[in-house]
Short mmCIF file of C-alpha atoms and ligand atoms in Angstrom, two decimals:
data_model
loop_
_atom_site.label_atom_id
_atom_site.label_comp_id
_atom_site.label_asym_id
_atom_site.label_seq_id
_atom_site.Cartn_x
_atom_site.Cartn_y
_atom_site.Cartn_z
CA MET A 1 -24.98 13.98 13.89
CA LYS A 2 -23.91 10.34 13.62
CA LEU A 3 -22.21 9.88 10.28
CA PHE A 4 -19.89 6.90 10.41
CA PRO A 5 -21.80 3.62 10.24
CA ASP A 6 -21.74 1.52 13.45
CA ASN A 7 -19.65 -1.20 11.87
CA PHE A 8 -17.11 1.24 10.39
CA LEU A 9 -13.65 -0.36 10.41
CA TRP A 10 -11.16 1.99 12.09
CA GLY A 11 -7.56 0.86 12.25
CA GLY A 12 -3.99 1.13 11.06
CA ALA A 13 -1.79 -0.43 8.41
CA VAL A 14 1.73 -1.76 7.82
CA ALA A 15 3.59 -3.92 5.29
CA ALA A 16 5.75 -6.92 6.19
CA ASN A 17 8.95 -5.64 4.57
CA GLN A 18 8.67 -2.33 6.40
CA CYS A 19 8.01 -3.68 9.89
CA GLU A 20 8.89 -7.35 10.38
CA GLY A 21 12.69 -7.45 10.08
CA ALA A 22 13.93 -11.02 10.74
CA TRP A 23 14.65 -11.23 7.03
CA LYS A 24 16.15 -14.70 7.21
CA ALA A 25 14.37 -16.14 10.24
CA ASP A 26 12.73 -19.56 10.28
CA GLY A 27 13.28 -20.46 6.65
CA LYS A 28 12.47 -17.12 5.05
CA LYS A 29 14.49 -16.24 1.98
CA GLU A 30 15.09 -12.86 0.42
CA SER A 31 12.40 -10.76 -1.18
CA ILE A 32 13.09 -7.99 -3.66
CA CYS A 33 12.90 -5.47 -0.80
CA ASP A 34 15.77 -7.13 1.02
CA HIS A 35 18.00 -5.89 -1.81
CA LEU A 36 17.04 -2.21 -1.48
CA THR A 37 19.49 0.09 0.22
CA ALA A 38 18.54 2.96 2.50
CA GLY A 39 18.11 6.34 0.85
CA SER A 40 16.75 9.74 1.81
CA LEU A 41 14.89 12.67 0.30
CA ASN A 42 17.95 13.50 -1.77
CA LYS A 43 19.33 10.04 -2.34
CA ASN A 44 17.46 7.34 -4.26
CA ARG A 45 17.25 3.82 -2.90
CA VAL A 46 19.28 1.43 -5.00
CA PHE A 47 18.64 -2.21 -5.84
CA THR A 48 21.84 -4.25 -5.47
CA SER A 49 21.98 -7.73 -6.94
CA GLY A 50 24.15 -8.93 -4.06
CA ILE A 51 24.05 -7.94 -0.42
CA ILE A 52 26.97 -5.56 -0.05
CA GLU A 53 28.86 -5.60 3.20
CA GLY A 54 28.69 -2.29 5.06
CA GLU A 55 25.57 -1.16 3.11
CA SER A 56 22.35 -0.55 4.98
CA TYR A 57 19.30 -2.61 3.97
CA PRO A 58 16.43 -1.35 6.15
CA SER A 59 14.10 -4.34 5.70
CA HIS A 60 16.60 -6.73 7.29
CA THR A 61 15.78 -5.61 10.80
CA ALA A 62 13.03 -2.96 10.31
CA VAL A 63 11.20 -2.54 13.64
CA ASP A 64 11.28 -6.24 14.48
CA PHE A 65 7.52 -6.76 14.42
CA TYR A 66 8.45 -10.42 13.87
CA HIS A 67 9.44 -10.67 17.52
CA CYS A 68 7.47 -7.73 18.98
CA TYR A 69 4.07 -8.48 17.42
CA LYS A 70 2.43 -9.27 20.77
CA GLU A 71 3.38 -5.96 22.31
CA ASP A 72 2.47 -4.09 19.13
CA ILE A 73 -0.93 -5.72 18.71
CA ALA A 74 -1.69 -5.09 22.40
CA LEU A 75 -1.05 -1.39 21.73
CA PHE A 76 -3.30 -1.45 18.66
CA ALA A 77 -6.00 -3.03 20.82
CA GLU A 78 -5.51 -0.32 23.44
CA MET A 79 -6.23 2.27 20.73
CA GLY A 80 -9.39 0.33 19.92
CA PHE A 81 -8.45 -0.84 16.41
CA LYS A 82 -11.25 -2.73 14.73
CA VAL A 83 -8.99 -3.73 11.85
CA PHE A 84 -5.26 -4.14 11.32
CA ARG A 85 -3.95 -4.17 7.76
CA LEU A 86 -0.70 -6.09 7.25
CA SER A 87 0.91 -8.03 4.45
CA ILE A 88 2.13 -11.60 4.34
CA ALA A 89 5.74 -11.84 3.17
CA TRP A 90 5.43 -14.31 0.30
CA SER A 91 9.03 -15.42 0.87
CA ARG A 92 8.23 -16.59 4.42
CA ILE A 93 5.65 -19.00 2.98
CA PHE A 94 7.31 -20.00 -0.30
CA PRO A 95 10.92 -18.92 0.29
CA HIS A 96 11.91 -19.11 -3.39
CA GLY A 97 8.47 -18.40 -4.76
CA ASP A 98 8.41 -21.51 -6.96
CA ASP A 99 8.73 -24.12 -4.16
CA GLU A 100 6.29 -27.05 -4.19
CA ILE A 101 5.88 -27.16 -0.41
CA PRO A 102 5.23 -24.20 1.88
CA ASN A 103 7.44 -23.33 4.81
CA GLU A 104 5.55 -24.41 7.92
CA GLU A 105 7.43 -22.04 10.21
CA GLY A 106 6.42 -19.08 8.09
CA LEU A 107 2.79 -20.19 8.17
CA GLN A 108 2.95 -20.56 11.94
CA PHE A 109 4.19 -17.00 12.36
CA TYR A 110 1.05 -15.58 10.73
CA ASP A 111 -1.10 -18.04 12.70
CA ARG A 112 0.29 -16.44 15.84
CA VAL A 113 -0.24 -12.90 14.52
CA PHE A 114 -3.86 -13.54 13.44
CA ASP A 115 -4.65 -15.37 16.68
CA GLU A 116 -3.32 -12.42 18.62
CA CYS A 117 -5.50 -10.05 16.59
CA ARG A 118 -8.55 -12.23 17.14
CA ARG A 119 -7.87 -12.34 20.89
CA TYR A 120 -8.58 -8.61 20.94
CA GLY A 121 -11.39 -8.72 18.41
CA ILE A 122 -9.25 -7.05 15.73
CA GLU A 123 -10.07 -8.04 12.15
CA PRO A 124 -6.87 -8.66 10.18
CA MET A 125 -6.83 -7.39 6.60
CA VAL A 126 -4.14 -9.05 4.49
CA THR A 127 -2.31 -7.66 1.48
CA LEU A 128 -1.09 -10.65 -0.50
CA SER A 129 1.68 -8.79 -2.32
CA HIS A 130 3.09 -5.57 -0.93
CA PHE A 131 6.35 -5.06 -2.87
CA GLU A 132 7.56 -8.45 -1.57
CA ILE A 133 8.08 -10.75 -4.53
CA PRO A 134 10.60 -13.50 -3.64
CA TYR A 135 14.00 -12.58 -5.01
CA HIS A 136 14.48 -15.94 -6.70
CA LEU A 137 11.49 -15.18 -8.94
CA VAL A 138 13.12 -11.89 -9.90
CA LYS A 139 16.40 -13.56 -10.81
CA ALA A 140 15.17 -16.75 -12.41
CA TYR A 141 11.96 -15.56 -14.12
CA LYS A 142 12.22 -11.77 -14.38
CA GLY A 143 9.26 -11.51 -12.08
CA PHE A 144 5.76 -11.29 -13.49
CA SER A 145 7.04 -10.77 -17.03
CA ASP A 146 7.05 -14.59 -17.05
CA ARG A 147 3.52 -15.96 -17.16
CA ARG A 148 4.49 -18.94 -14.99
CA VAL A 149 4.83 -16.59 -12.02
CA THR A 150 1.03 -16.12 -11.99
CA GLY A 151 0.79 -19.85 -11.26
CA PHE A 152 3.28 -19.59 -8.38
CA PHE A 153 1.31 -16.66 -7.02
CA GLU A 154 -1.92 -18.65 -7.18
CA ARG A 155 -0.28 -21.52 -5.31
CA TYR A 156 0.82 -19.13 -2.57
CA VAL A 157 -2.61 -17.48 -2.41
CA ARG A 158 -4.48 -20.79 -2.20
CA CYS A 159 -2.11 -21.95 0.51
CA VAL A 160 -2.60 -18.91 2.77
CA MET A 161 -6.32 -18.62 2.09
CA GLU A 162 -6.86 -22.29 3.01
CA ARG A 163 -4.69 -21.99 6.07
CA TYR A 164 -6.27 -18.79 7.42
CA LYS A 165 -9.80 -19.24 6.15
CA ASP A 166 -11.27 -18.96 9.64
CA LYS A 167 -8.94 -16.18 10.77
CA VAL A 168 -8.92 -13.65 7.94
CA LYS A 169 -11.88 -12.29 6.01
CA TYR A 170 -10.50 -9.23 4.16
CA TRP A 171 -7.85 -9.68 1.46
CA LEU A 172 -6.16 -7.26 -0.94
CA THR A 173 -4.36 -8.63 -3.97
CA PHE A 174 -1.55 -6.27 -5.14
CA ASN A 175 -0.54 -3.17 -3.22
CA GLU A 176 -0.66 -0.04 -5.37
CA ILE A 177 -0.94 -2.12 -8.53
CA ASN A 178 -1.16 1.04 -10.65
CA PHE A 179 2.46 1.80 -9.75
CA ALA A 180 3.14 -0.53 -12.72
CA THR A 181 1.69 1.98 -15.17
CA MET A 182 4.89 3.95 -14.50
CA PRO A 183 8.52 2.87 -14.90
CA MET A 184 8.97 2.95 -11.11
CA GLY A 185 6.64 0.00 -10.75
CA ASN A 186 9.06 -2.36 -12.51
CA LEU A 187 10.82 -3.50 -9.38
CA GLU A 188 8.39 -3.49 -6.55
CA VAL A 189 5.12 -4.51 -8.19
CA LEU A 190 6.36 -6.57 -11.13
CA GLY A 191 9.72 -7.91 -9.97
CA ILE A 192 11.47 -6.79 -13.16
CA ILE A 193 15.06 -5.66 -13.14
CA ASN A 194 16.52 -4.54 -16.45
CA ARG A 195 20.00 -3.70 -15.22
CA GLU A 196 22.17 -4.46 -12.22
CA ASP A 197 22.20 -2.01 -9.35
CA ASP A 198 19.27 0.00 -10.63
CA GLU A 199 17.68 2.95 -8.84
CA VAL A 200 14.14 2.20 -7.71
CA ALA A 201 12.93 5.70 -8.58
CA ASN A 202 14.64 5.80 -11.94
CA PRO A 203 14.89 2.30 -13.41
CA LEU A 204 15.76 1.26 -16.93
CA ASP A 205 12.33 0.66 -18.43
CA ASP A 206 11.17 -1.71 -21.14
CA ARG A 207 7.61 -0.51 -21.58
CA ASN A 208 6.38 -3.47 -23.58
CA LEU A 209 7.68 -5.88 -21.00
CA ARG A 210 6.20 -3.82 -18.18
CA PHE A 211 2.69 -3.84 -19.68
CA GLN A 212 2.99 -7.56 -20.42
CA ALA A 213 3.95 -8.18 -16.79
CA LEU A 214 1.06 -6.00 -15.63
CA HIS A 215 -1.28 -8.13 -17.74
CA HIS A 216 0.04 -11.18 -15.86
CA VAL A 217 -0.48 -9.39 -12.55
CA PHE A 218 -4.12 -8.74 -13.51
CA LEU A 219 -4.50 -12.45 -14.21
CA ALA A 220 -2.83 -13.30 -10.90
CA SER A 221 -5.17 -10.96 -9.06
CA ALA A 222 -8.23 -12.36 -10.84
CA ARG A 223 -7.18 -15.92 -10.06
CA ALA A 224 -6.74 -14.95 -6.40
CA VAL A 225 -10.30 -13.60 -6.34
CA ALA A 226 -11.65 -16.78 -7.95
CA ALA A 227 -9.72 -18.90 -5.43
CA ALA A 228 -11.08 -16.82 -2.56
CA LYS A 229 -14.67 -17.41 -3.65
CA GLU A 230 -14.06 -21.16 -3.81
CA ILE A 231 -12.30 -21.37 -0.46
CA ASN A 232 -14.65 -19.24 1.58
CA PRO A 233 -17.61 -17.44 0.00
CA GLU A 234 -17.58 -15.05 2.97
CA PHE A 235 -14.19 -13.64 1.96
CA LYS A 236 -14.09 -10.05 0.75
CA VAL A 237 -11.32 -9.27 -1.73
CA GLY A 238 -10.28 -5.79 -2.76
CA CYS A 239 -8.05 -4.17 -5.33
CA MET A 240 -5.53 -1.68 -3.98
CA LEU A 241 -4.46 1.45 -5.82
CA ALA A 242 -2.47 4.54 -5.07
CA HIS A 243 -4.93 7.22 -6.06
CA ILE A 244 -2.81 10.07 -7.39
CA THR A 245 -5.47 12.77 -7.47
CA MET A 246 -4.77 15.36 -10.17
CA TYR A 247 -6.08 18.77 -11.10
CA PRO A 248 -5.53 20.71 -14.33
CA LEU A 249 -3.29 23.65 -13.39
CA THR A 250 -5.19 26.05 -15.64
CA SER A 251 -8.62 26.10 -17.27
CA ARG A 252 -7.04 25.63 -20.70
CA PRO A 253 -8.85 22.76 -22.42
CA GLU A 254 -5.44 21.23 -23.18
CA ASP A 255 -4.74 20.95 -19.46
CA MET A 256 -8.10 19.32 -18.86
CA LEU A 257 -7.48 16.77 -21.60
CA LEU A 258 -4.00 16.02 -20.28
CA MET A 259 -5.41 15.57 -16.81
CA GLN A 260 -8.03 13.15 -18.13
CA GLU A 261 -5.48 11.18 -20.09
CA LEU A 262 -3.16 10.78 -17.09
CA ASP A 263 -6.00 10.15 -14.69
CA HIS A 264 -7.24 7.38 -16.96
CA LEU A 265 -3.89 5.69 -17.34
CA ILE A 266 -2.54 6.12 -13.82
CA ASN A 267 -5.67 5.98 -11.67
CA ASP A 268 -8.51 4.36 -13.61
CA PHE A 269 -6.95 1.69 -15.80
CA CYS A 270 -6.05 -0.93 -13.16
CA ALA A 271 -9.26 -0.51 -11.19
CA ASP A 272 -11.33 -0.71 -14.38
CA VAL A 273 -9.74 -4.07 -15.18
CA GLN A 274 -10.02 -5.40 -11.63
CA ILE A 275 -13.59 -4.19 -11.08
CA LYS A 276 -15.16 -4.36 -14.53
CA GLY A 277 -13.19 -7.38 -15.73
CA SER A 278 -11.85 -6.11 -19.05
CA TYR A 279 -9.49 -3.58 -20.60
CA PRO A 280 -11.12 -0.17 -21.14
CA GLY A 281 -11.10 1.47 -24.59
CA TYR A 282 -8.72 4.27 -23.62
CA VAL A 283 -6.07 1.68 -22.70
CA LEU A 284 -6.49 -0.20 -25.96
CA ARG A 285 -5.94 3.15 -27.67
CA TYR A 286 -2.83 3.80 -25.50
CA LEU A 287 -1.41 0.37 -26.31
CA GLU A 288 -2.02 0.88 -30.01
CA LYS A 289 -0.55 4.36 -30.04
CA ASN A 290 2.59 3.16 -28.30
CA GLN A 291 2.84 -0.05 -30.32
CA ILE A 292 2.59 -2.23 -27.26
CA ASP A 293 1.57 -5.64 -28.46
CA LEU A 294 0.42 -7.78 -25.54
CA THR A 295 0.50 -11.55 -25.68
CA VAL A 296 -2.96 -12.55 -24.53
CA GLU A 297 -4.09 -16.17 -24.30
CA PRO A 298 -7.64 -17.18 -25.32
CA GLU A 299 -8.66 -17.92 -21.72
CA ASP A 300 -7.49 -14.56 -20.33
CA GLU A 301 -10.71 -12.74 -21.08
CA ALA A 302 -12.74 -15.17 -18.97
CA VAL A 303 -10.15 -15.18 -16.18
CA LEU A 304 -10.38 -11.39 -15.87
CA ARG A 305 -14.17 -11.42 -16.10
CA ASN A 306 -14.48 -14.04 -13.37
CA GLY A 307 -12.03 -12.40 -11.01
CA CYS A 308 -13.62 -9.05 -10.23
CA VAL A 309 -13.00 -7.70 -6.74
CA ASP A 310 -15.66 -6.97 -4.12
CA PHE A 311 -14.45 -3.59 -2.95
CA TYR A 312 -12.13 -0.76 -3.92
CA SER A 313 -9.25 0.07 -1.60
CA PHE A 314 -6.69 2.79 -2.05
CA SER A 315 -3.97 4.92 -0.55
CA TYR A 316 -4.38 8.66 -0.46
CA TYR A 317 -1.68 11.04 0.71
CA MET A 318 -1.58 14.04 -1.60
CA SER A 319 -2.62 15.55 -4.91
CA ASN A 320 -0.80 17.39 -7.66
CA CYS A 321 -1.44 19.42 -10.81
CA VAL A 322 -0.77 18.79 -14.47
CA THR A 323 -0.34 21.21 -17.32
CA THR A 324 0.87 21.32 -20.89
CA GLU A 325 2.70 24.57 -20.11
CA GLU A 326 6.40 24.43 -19.40
CA GLY A 327 8.35 26.05 -16.62
CA HIS A 328 6.05 25.68 -13.62
CA ALA A 329 7.37 24.81 -10.16
CA THR A 330 7.12 21.11 -9.39
CA THR A 331 6.41 19.10 -6.30
CA LEU A 332 7.20 15.62 -5.02
CA GLY A 333 4.62 13.01 -4.12
CA ASN A 334 3.76 9.39 -3.43
CA LEU A 335 5.10 7.49 -6.47
CA LEU A 336 4.55 10.52 -8.66
CA GLY A 337 5.23 14.21 -8.29
CA GLY A 338 3.69 16.87 -10.48
CA VAL A 339 3.21 20.56 -10.90
CA LYS A 340 2.87 22.56 -7.72
CA ASN A 341 -0.59 23.64 -6.62
CA PRO A 342 -0.35 27.24 -5.34
CA TYR A 343 -3.19 26.66 -2.87
CA LEU A 344 -1.70 23.74 -0.97
CA GLU A 345 0.98 23.30 1.68
CA THR A 346 3.49 20.50 1.57
CA SER A 347 4.79 17.98 4.09
CA GLN A 348 8.45 17.86 5.13
CA TRP A 349 8.98 15.39 2.30
CA GLY A 350 7.39 17.72 -0.26
CA TRP A 351 4.01 15.96 -0.63
CA GLN A 352 1.08 18.36 -1.06
CA ILE A 353 -1.50 18.07 1.69
CA ASP A 354 -5.03 18.09 0.28
CA PRO A 355 -7.84 16.85 2.55
CA LYS A 356 -10.59 18.17 0.27
CA GLY A 357 -9.03 16.17 -2.55
CA LEU A 358 -9.93 13.07 -0.55
CA ARG A 359 -13.64 13.97 -0.64
CA TYR A 360 -13.39 14.60 -4.36
CA THR A 361 -11.60 11.28 -4.86
CA LEU A 362 -14.10 9.30 -2.79
CA ASN A 363 -16.96 10.75 -4.83
CA LYS A 364 -15.16 10.01 -8.07
CA ILE A 365 -14.61 6.37 -7.10
CA GLN A 366 -18.21 5.98 -5.89
CA ASP A 367 -19.59 7.38 -9.14
CA ARG A 368 -17.32 5.25 -11.29
CA TYR A 369 -17.74 1.87 -9.58
CA GLY A 370 -20.59 1.92 -7.06
CA ILE A 371 -18.94 -0.71 -4.85
CA PRO A 372 -17.81 -0.34 -1.18
CA ILE A 373 -14.69 1.74 -0.66
CA PHE A 374 -11.94 1.29 1.93
CA ILE A 375 -9.17 3.86 2.53
CA VAL A 376 -6.29 1.55 3.45
CA GLU A 377 -3.52 4.17 3.62
CA ASN A 378 -3.56 7.82 4.64
CA GLY A 379 -1.21 9.60 6.99
CA LEU A 380 1.63 12.06 7.43
CA GLY A 381 5.32 11.22 7.23
CA ALA A 382 7.13 13.62 9.57
CA VAL A 383 10.14 13.95 11.85
CA ASP A 384 9.04 13.32 15.44
CA GLU A 385 11.21 14.65 18.27
CA PRO A 386 10.56 13.33 21.78
CA ASP A 387 10.63 16.11 24.42
CA ASP A 388 12.66 15.94 27.67
CA ASN A 389 10.09 13.58 29.15
CA GLY A 390 10.13 11.36 26.09
CA CYS A 391 6.65 12.53 24.96
CA ILE A 392 5.92 13.09 21.28
CA HIS A 393 3.52 15.96 20.64
CA ASP A 394 2.64 15.21 17.04
CA ASP A 395 -0.08 17.83 16.62
CA TYR A 396 0.82 18.18 12.93
CA ARG A 397 -0.18 14.52 12.43
CA ILE A 398 -3.40 14.96 14.41
CA ASN A 399 -4.28 17.99 12.28
CA TYR A 400 -3.59 16.10 9.08
CA LEU A 401 -5.75 13.15 10.17
CA ARG A 402 -8.52 15.36 11.56
CA GLN A 403 -8.83 17.24 8.28
CA HIS A 404 -8.93 14.04 6.27
CA ILE A 405 -11.45 12.36 8.57
CA THR A 406 -13.63 15.48 8.33
CA GLU A 407 -13.64 15.14 4.54
CA MET A 408 -14.47 11.44 4.89
CA GLU A 409 -17.53 12.49 6.93
CA ARG A 410 -18.53 14.89 4.17
CA ALA A 411 -18.12 12.16 1.60
CA ILE A 412 -20.36 9.89 3.67
CA GLU A 413 -22.92 12.71 3.67
CA ASP A 414 -22.51 12.70 -0.12
CA LYS A 415 -23.63 9.02 0.15
CA VAL A 416 -20.24 7.48 -0.53
CA ASP A 417 -20.20 3.88 0.71
CA LEU A 418 -17.02 4.13 2.80
CA ILE A 419 -16.56 1.03 4.97
CA GLY A 420 -13.21 1.56 6.68
CA TYR A 421 -10.05 3.53 7.25
CA THR A 422 -6.60 2.22 8.14
CA VAL A 423 -4.12 4.96 8.87
CA TRP A 424 -0.61 4.62 7.54
CA SER A 425 1.03 3.56 9.68
CA ALA A 426 -0.08 1.78 12.83
CA LEU A 427 3.37 2.26 14.35
CA ASP A 428 6.62 3.78 13.06
CA ILE A 429 8.14 1.64 10.33
CA VAL A 430 10.73 1.99 7.58
CA SER A 431 9.66 4.40 4.81
CA SER A 432 9.12 2.57 1.56
CA GLY A 433 10.13 5.41 -0.73
CA THR A 434 13.27 6.55 1.08
CA GLY A 435 14.14 3.65 3.38
CA GLU A 436 14.36 6.06 6.30
CA MET A 437 13.19 5.58 9.89
CA LYS A 438 13.21 9.35 10.26
CA LYS A 439 10.11 9.64 8.06
CA ARG A 440 7.63 8.51 10.68
CA TYR A 441 3.93 7.89 10.23
CA GLY A 442 2.95 5.93 13.34
CA PHE A 443 0.80 6.46 16.42
CA ILE A 444 3.54 4.60 18.28
CA TYR A 445 7.10 5.87 18.26
CA VAL A 446 9.79 3.23 17.79
CA ASP A 447 13.15 4.17 19.25
CA LYS A 448 15.39 3.44 16.28
CA ASP A 449 17.27 5.87 14.05
CA ASP A 450 18.54 5.72 10.48
CA GLN A 451 21.85 4.29 11.60
CA GLY A 452 20.08 1.44 13.36
CA ASN A 453 20.76 2.80 16.87
CA GLY A 454 18.08 2.75 19.55
CA THR A 455 16.38 0.57 22.13
CA MET A 456 13.41 -0.35 19.84
CA LYS A 457 11.22 0.73 22.74
CA ARG A 458 7.63 1.54 21.75
CA VAL A 459 6.25 4.91 23.02
CA ARG A 460 2.66 6.15 22.63
CA LYS A 461 2.55 9.51 20.80
CA LYS A 462 -0.08 12.18 21.43
CA SER A 463 -1.84 11.00 18.25
CA PHE A 464 -2.21 7.56 19.89
CA TYR A 465 -4.52 8.99 22.57
CA TRP A 466 -6.30 11.21 20.06
CA TYR A 467 -7.04 8.35 17.64
CA LYS A 468 -8.21 6.21 20.55
CA LYS A 469 -10.85 8.86 21.28
CA VAL A 470 -11.78 9.10 17.60
CA ILE A 471 -12.40 5.36 17.50
CA GLN A 472 -14.22 5.32 20.83
CA THR A 473 -16.64 7.98 19.58
CA ASN A 474 -16.88 6.38 16.11
CA GLY A 475 -15.49 9.55 14.56
CA GLY A 476 -17.89 11.74 16.53
CA ASP A 477 -15.21 13.63 18.47
CA LEU A 478 -12.21 14.91 16.55
CA THR A 479 -11.33 17.69 19.00
CA ASP A 480 -7.89 18.12 20.49
CA ILE A 481 -6.78 16.38 23.66
CA GLU A 482 -4.32 17.17 26.47
CA ILE A 483 -1.57 14.77 27.42
C1 LIG B 514 2.59 3.69 -0.21
C2 LIG B 514 3.03 2.30 0.12
O1 LIG B 514 3.19 4.03 -1.43
O2 LIG B 514 2.95 4.75 0.58
C3 LIG B 514 3.64 2.13 1.50
O3 LIG B 514 2.00 1.37 -0.05
C4 LIG B 514 4.45 3.37 1.83
O4 LIG B 514 4.38 0.95 1.50
C5 LIG B 514 3.52 4.56 1.87
O5 LIG B 514 5.18 3.27 3.02
C6 LIG B 514 4.18 5.86 2.28
O6 LIG B 514 5.29 6.10 1.46
P1 LIG B 514 6.71 6.38 2.06
O7 LIG B 514 7.60 6.40 0.89
O8 LIG B 514 6.63 7.69 2.74
O9 LIG B 514 7.01 5.27 3.01
#
């Protein structure tokens, strides 16, 4: 049976800071990510206010997409990508963030990338802010906690939307915006640093300031949507959330209520604002209860109302459980861990693998919003070992993707309006959470290790050939292949 619509957008995704490298090339200045050291599963990444000699900062060289983009895009085209999700590094375009004039060389780089995509008929999908706020805005303004930064963001957005209006149709405003509902979102989403040399996973948190900054990010997102509609009415703009799917661990009503409360705050809040255009009641209650007094200007209500997105996009990697009971085993996860689910296996990085949770999540989103849905991140971070012939038999990744695509099919049968799927990640890139190269997600192996050694050669993994067949058959054939 043919389930995926003919125009379904199959592809892969990356973010500038995790793939481009060339951190100071052609006028680019530092972004917040350029100040994050490498970590690992057991060692948190640290933000350093200066660049410390001898420290490793993975974004500085990453996998050099900046210079290898032609080869990489040719490989994406060989797999049959219909769409390629990438982010624009804000600090390539406005190096300090508050500059009056954009950096022409930065603009030309993305011209070349989009032209290359178009040459192969690949639709670029652009994230406007993927943990890449210019460092100057962090230092001089404390990121989005300063309302003026929304104006700088709008200037940047208008600039790139005007420039690429005939090359890019799909835009996402803030990557995993709901990260900011948790202390961890201070740095990467909001650009707030409350103490020198902070740990990304465990920052000093000023909750009032964080929610104020998030309010400004909502305004920035809404203004980006309004700008998009003015510049090209054909543009499609999406919100982007990390959907942290949760289950109550037990059937105790207390667990159900806790699950609902967390689900509301972590998963629903940001999308409700970006899709419905106003703050939901449960958030007003949360703000009241926690004595968070937001400064809201009279025009904000209309700005939010007039800046609703066209589609819902999200990342989905794992699920976890919540309970009011103490003493249960815990698990790690994307942005947020939780209580261990006894029915699920975990990845090498301790994230619980839950394909059926994806079907549940897609149905939940469909019921709540009724707008088109795009899965813009899903994939498995794993250690890949080339064999003696240099081949990478990543059957574990194929299994993970096959199970998730199968649940996407079921969700489409459930009448979910799913329009596309970009696997994280198109090629191996630096892990955002740990800063490792070892945690690989790609269809294409990049020969570089955590110490920065390697030829940077690109090698097709087994999953490359498998995904090519999936795309060729529009999801009709998910069976194994021989290589
Ligand atoms: C998401 C981010 O949180 O998950 C990506 O949008 C990130 O930037 C991805 O790479 C996977 O997380 P990690 O920590 O394994 O790289």
